[in-house]
Amino acid sequence: MTTETITADAAGTWNLGDMTVNRLGFGAMRLTGSAAFHLGRPRDRETSIRVVRRAVELGVDHIDTAAFYFSALRSANELLNRALAPYPEDLVIATKVGPGRDPSGKWLPWATPGQLRGQVEENLRQLGRDHLDLVNLRVNGPDSIAEHFGVLAELREAGLIRHLGVSNVSVAQFDEARAVAPVVCVQNRYGLGARSPWSDALIRQCGELGVAFVPFYAIAGEGAEAGAAAAAPTAAEETVGDVARAHGATAAQVRLAWTLHQGPHVLAIPGTGDPGHLAENVAAAALRLTPEDLARLEEAHAPAA
């Protein structure tokens, strides 16, 4: 499918609280290198900056990032700052707190409630902002998140954060957070052929509440992690390939289109540091799958465990 004139608004819009964004956004993780964090080869800095600017030119107004998105040579937040400051007024930058890495890249223990303000302020410093549009609390494990989310709610009241979300949560943790402060989005792993046992319930609940569901892992299939390249194609991968060929599209475009078909409140934040892949990802906003396509893809979609 052509990519030359398609912009992110072709996917429609949704509200993150009082902020309206195009449903096709951008993830900043891959700006730093060919693989996440310290894996892969570092990106060329000027190319990454060009990709970010081009994303905004193509109508992307929702970018997902984090202070712990860095490689040996590159920081996603620094690249966003360099590429976009002063930031467009309609641009929403979402970040995450909870995980942390030391300067060498080693993962630190998950943040305690008392460490969350420091993580928020580090994002502010790196991005060059006086407030953060959206902060997602990235959860680790099944324990209560009320105390952690309460700290972020206090920072929201203090004006450092505009809106709050949660990531990697169960239905119970989502409900717990909503009892503390308004939640505008849920970021959980979800993709064609890869979903957690409670993802379907969360998607439905978010839709009923008007909360955005913003999945990560939307492009990669279940077997697409590092070291799995030689694995036999899954049923989902084979079906995606068939549908892609029928539309003259890429497998990634089909996966993104399928994601957006899961509901008007479902957003997509595909990430890349490659200008060509960026244009392809944005063009997926205009890919319309047929009822027959959707039925085949749903049949191939891995059932919840």
Coordinates of C-alpha atoms in Angstrom, one line a residue:
M1 CA 0.0 0.0 0.0
T2 CA 1.2 3.5 -0.7
T3 CA 2.7 5.5 2.2
E4 CA 3.3 8.9 0.6
T5 CA 0.2 10.8 1.6
I6 CA -1.1 8.9 4.6
T7 CA -1.0 10.7 7.9
A8 CA -1.8 9.5 11.4
D9 CA -5.2 11.1 11.5
A10 CA -6.5 8.5 9.2
A11 CA -6.9 6.2 12.2
G12 CA -9.3 8.7 14.0
T13 CA -8.9 10.2 17.4
W14 CA -9.4 9.4 21.1
N15 CA -9.2 11.4 24.3
L16 CA -6.5 11.0 26.9
G17 CA -8.4 12.9 29.6
D18 CA -8.8 16.4 28.1
M19 CA -6.1 15.8 25.5
T20 CA -7.3 14.6 22.0
V21 CA -4.8 12.5 20.1
N22 CA -4.6 10.6 16.9
R23 CA -5.0 6.9 17.6
L24 CA -1.8 6.1 15.7
G25 CA 1.1 7.3 17.8
F26 CA 4.8 6.6 18.2
G27 CA 7.0 4.7 20.6
A28 CA 10.4 6.1 21.3
M29 CA 12.2 2.9 22.6
R30 CA 13.8 2.1 19.2
L31 CA 15.2 5.5 18.7
T32 CA 18.2 4.6 20.7
G33 CA 19.3 1.4 18.9
S34 CA 18.4 -1.5 16.6
A35 CA 17.1 -3.3 19.7
A36 CA 15.8 -2.2 23.1
F37 CA 17.9 -0.7 25.8
H38 CA 21.6 -2.0 25.6
L39 CA 20.9 -4.6 23.0
G40 CA 21.6 -4.1 19.3
R41 CA 23.5 -1.3 17.5
P42 CA 23.2 2.3 18.6
R43 CA 21.2 4.5 16.1
D44 CA 22.7 7.3 14.2
R45 CA 21.7 10.3 16.3
E46 CA 20.8 12.6 13.4
T47 CA 18.7 9.8 11.8
S48 CA 16.8 9.4 15.0
I49 CA 16.2 13.1 15.3
R50 CA 14.9 13.1 11.7
V51 CA 12.6 10.2 12.4
V52 CA 11.0 12.0 15.3
R53 CA 10.5 15.2 13.4
R54 CA 9.1 13.3 10.4
A55 CA 6.6 11.5 12.7
V56 CA 5.2 14.8 13.9
E57 CA 5.0 16.0 10.3
L58 CA 3.0 12.9 9.5
G59 CA 0.4 13.8 12.1
V60 CA 1.7 11.8 15.1
D61 CA 0.7 13.8 18.3
H62 CA 1.2 11.1 20.9
I63 CA 4.7 9.9 21.7
D64 CA 5.5 7.2 24.4
T65 CA 8.9 7.3 26.1
A66 CA 10.7 6.8 29.4
A67 CA 13.8 7.9 31.2
F68 CA 15.0 4.3 31.2
Y69 CA 14.9 4.1 27.4
F70 CA 18.6 4.5 26.7
S71 CA 21.5 2.7 25.2
A72 CA 25.3 3.1 25.5
L73 CA 25.2 6.2 23.3
R74 CA 21.6 7.4 23.0
S75 CA 18.8 8.6 25.3
A76 CA 15.2 8.6 23.9
N77 CA 14.2 11.6 26.1
E78 CA 17.3 13.6 25.0
L79 CA 16.6 12.8 21.3
L80 CA 12.9 13.9 21.7
N81 CA 14.1 17.1 23.5
R82 CA 16.6 17.9 20.7
A83 CA 14.2 17.1 17.9
L84 CA 11.0 18.8 19.1
A85 CA 11.7 21.5 21.7
P86 CA 10.0 23.9 21.8
Y87 CA 7.3 21.3 21.7
P88 CA 4.1 21.7 19.6
E89 CA 1.2 22.7 21.8
D90 CA -0.9 19.7 20.6
L91 CA 1.8 17.1 21.2
V92 CA 1.3 14.7 24.0
I93 CA 4.3 13.0 25.5
A94 CA 3.6 10.0 27.7
T95 CA 6.3 8.6 30.0
K96 CA 6.6 5.8 32.5
V97 CA 7.9 5.4 36.0
G98 CA 8.6 2.4 38.2
P99 CA 11.5 0.7 36.4
G100 CA 15.0 2.3 36.6
R101 CA 18.5 1.7 35.3
D102 CA 21.8 3.0 36.7
P103 CA 24.2 5.0 34.4
S104 CA 25.8 1.8 33.2
G105 CA 22.5 0.5 32.1
K106 CA 22.1 -2.1 34.9
W107 CA 18.5 -2.6 36.0
L108 CA 17.7 -1.3 39.5
P109 CA 15.1 -2.6 41.9
W110 CA 11.6 -1.4 41.2
A111 CA 11.1 2.1 42.5
T112 CA 9.7 2.5 46.0
P113 CA 6.9 5.1 46.5
G114 CA 9.5 7.5 47.9
Q115 CA 11.6 7.2 44.7
L116 CA 8.8 8.1 42.2
R117 CA 9.2 11.9 42.5
G118 CA 12.8 11.6 41.6
Q119 CA 11.9 9.5 38.5
V120 CA 9.3 12.1 37.5
E121 CA 11.8 14.9 38.0
E122 CA 14.4 13.0 35.9
N123 CA 11.9 12.8 33.0
L124 CA 11.2 16.5 33.4
R125 CA 14.9 17.3 33.2
Q126 CA 15.6 15.1 30.3
L127 CA 12.6 16.3 28.3
G128 CA 13.1 19.9 29.2
R129 CA 9.5 20.3 30.4
D130 CA 7.9 22.0 33.4
H131 CA 5.2 19.3 33.6
L132 CA 4.6 15.9 32.1
D133 CA 1.5 15.4 30.0
L134 CA 0.9 11.8 31.0
V135 CA 2.8 9.5 33.4
N136 CA 2.1 5.7 33.5
L137 CA 2.9 3.8 36.6
R138 CA 4.6 0.6 35.2
V139 CA 3.7 -2.2 37.7
N140 CA 5.8 -5.1 38.7
G141 CA 3.9 -8.1 40.1
P142 CA 0.5 -8.6 41.6
D143 CA 0.9 -6.5 44.8
S144 CA -1.1 -3.4 45.7
I145 CA -0.3 -0.3 43.8
A146 CA -2.3 2.1 45.9
E147 CA 0.7 3.7 47.7
H148 CA 2.7 4.2 44.5
F149 CA -0.3 5.6 42.6
G150 CA -1.1 7.8 45.5
V151 CA 2.3 9.5 45.2
L152 CA 1.7 10.2 41.5
A153 CA -1.7 11.6 42.4
E154 CA 0.0 14.0 44.8
L155 CA 2.4 15.1 42.0
R156 CA -0.6 15.6 39.7
E157 CA -2.2 17.8 42.3
A158 CA 1.1 19.7 42.6
G159 CA 1.0 20.4 38.8
L160 CA 4.0 18.3 37.8
I161 CA 1.8 15.8 36.0
R162 CA -1.3 16.5 33.9
H163 CA -2.8 13.0 33.6
L164 CA -2.1 9.5 35.0
G165 CA -2.1 6.0 33.5
V166 CA -1.1 2.5 34.5
S167 CA 0.9 -0.2 32.7
N168 CA 1.3 -4.0 33.0
V169 CA -1.7 -4.2 35.4
S170 CA -4.4 -6.7 36.2
V171 CA -8.1 -5.8 36.3
A172 CA -7.9 -5.6 40.1
Q173 CA -4.9 -3.2 40.0
F174 CA -6.6 -1.0 37.4
D175 CA -9.7 -0.8 39.7
E176 CA -7.4 0.0 42.7
A177 CA -5.7 2.9 40.8
R178 CA -9.1 4.3 39.7
A179 CA -10.1 4.5 43.3
V180 CA -7.1 6.7 44.1
A181 CA -7.2 9.1 41.1
P182 CA -8.5 9.4 37.5
V183 CA -6.8 7.0 35.1
V184 CA -6.8 8.0 31.4
C185 CA -5.0 5.0 29.9
V186 CA -3.9 1.4 30.4
Q187 CA -0.7 0.2 28.7
N188 CA -0.5 -3.6 28.7
R189 CA 1.1 -6.1 26.4
Y190 CA -1.3 -7.0 23.7
G191 CA -0.9 -8.0 20.1
L192 CA -2.1 -10.4 17.5
G193 CA -1.0 -13.8 18.8
A194 CA 0.1 -12.4 22.1
R195 CA -2.1 -11.5 25.0
S196 CA -2.3 -11.9 28.8
P197 CA -5.1 -13.8 30.5
W198 CA -6.8 -10.6 31.6
S199 CA -6.2 -8.4 28.5
D200 CA -9.6 -9.0 26.8
A201 CA -11.4 -8.1 30.0
L202 CA -9.3 -5.0 30.4
I203 CA -10.0 -3.9 26.9
R204 CA -13.7 -4.3 27.4
Q205 CA -13.6 -2.5 30.7
C206 CA -11.6 0.4 29.3
G207 CA -14.0 0.8 26.5
E208 CA -17.0 0.9 28.9
L209 CA -15.2 3.6 31.0
G210 CA -13.9 5.7 28.1
V211 CA -10.3 4.9 29.1
A212 CA -7.7 4.5 26.3
F213 CA -6.1 1.0 26.0
V214 CA -2.6 1.5 24.6
P215 CA -0.9 -1.9 23.9
F216 CA 2.8 -2.5 23.6
Y217 CA 4.0 -5.5 21.7
A218 CA 1.5 -4.7 18.9
I219 CA 3.8 -5.4 16.0
A220 CA 5.9 -8.3 17.2
G221 CA 4.4 -11.8 17.1
E222 CA 4.7 -14.3 20.0
G223 CA 7.9 -15.7 18.6
A224 CA 9.6 -12.5 17.6
E225 CA 11.8 -11.9 20.6
A226 CA 15.6 -11.9 20.4
G227 CA 16.9 -15.3 19.4
A228 CA 13.6 -16.6 18.1
A229 CA 14.1 -15.6 14.4
A230 CA 14.7 -19.2 13.3
A231 CA 11.5 -20.5 14.9
A232 CA 8.8 -21.9 12.7
P233 CA 6.0 -19.4 11.8
T234 CA 3.0 -19.5 14.1
A235 CA -0.5 -19.8 12.9
A236 CA -1.0 -16.1 13.5
E237 CA 2.2 -15.2 11.5
E238 CA 1.1 -17.3 8.6
T239 CA -2.4 -15.7 8.6
V240 CA -1.0 -12.2 8.9
G241 CA 1.2 -12.9 5.9
D242 CA -1.7 -14.0 3.8
V243 CA -3.8 -11.0 4.7
A244 CA -0.8 -8.7 4.1
R245 CA -0.3 -10.1 0.6
A246 CA -3.9 -9.6 -0.2
H247 CA -3.7 -5.9 0.6
G248 CA -0.3 -5.3 -0.7
A249 CA 0.7 -4.4 2.8
T250 CA 3.4 -5.4 5.3
A251 CA 2.8 -7.8 8.2
A252 CA 3.5 -4.9 10.6
Q253 CA 0.8 -2.8 8.9
V254 CA -1.7 -5.7 9.2
R255 CA -0.9 -6.1 12.9
L256 CA -1.3 -2.4 13.6
A257 CA -4.6 -2.3 11.6
W258 CA -5.9 -5.3 13.6
T259 CA -4.9 -3.5 16.8
L260 CA -6.9 -0.4 15.9
H261 CA -9.9 -2.6 15.0
Q262 CA -10.1 -3.8 18.6
G263 CA -12.1 -0.7 19.6
P264 CA -12.3 3.0 19.1
H265 CA -10.5 3.5 22.4
V266 CA -7.5 1.3 21.4
L267 CA -4.4 3.2 20.4
A268 CA -1.2 2.1 18.8
I269 CA 2.3 3.3 19.5
P270 CA 4.7 1.5 17.1
G271 CA 8.3 2.4 17.5
T272 CA 11.2 2.6 15.0
G273 CA 14.3 4.5 14.3
D274 CA 14.1 3.8 10.5
P275 CA 12.5 6.5 8.3
G276 CA 11.0 4.0 5.9
H277 CA 9.5 1.9 8.7
L278 CA 8.0 5.0 10.2
A279 CA 6.1 5.9 7.0
E280 CA 4.9 2.3 6.7
N281 CA 3.7 2.3 10.3
V282 CA 1.8 5.6 9.9
A283 CA 0.2 4.3 6.7
A284 CA -1.3 1.5 8.7
A285 CA -3.8 4.1 10.0
A286 CA -5.6 3.9 6.6
L287 CA -5.6 0.1 6.2
R288 CA -9.1 -1.2 6.4
L289 CA -9.4 -4.9 7.0
T290 CA -12.5 -6.7 5.7
P291 CA -14.8 -8.7 7.9
E292 CA -13.3 -11.8 6.4
D293 CA -9.8 -10.6 7.2
L294 CA -10.8 -9.9 10.8
A295 CA -12.5 -13.3 11.2
R296 CA -9.3 -15.1 9.9
L297 CA -7.1 -13.1 12.2
E298 CA -9.2 -13.6 15.2
E299 CA -9.2 -17.4 14.6
A300 CA -5.4 -17.3 14.6
H301 CA -5.2 -15.1 17.6
A302 CA -3.8 -17.0 20.6
P303 CA -6.5 -17.7 23.1
A304 CA -6.0 -16.2 26.6
A305 CA -4.4 -18.7 28.9

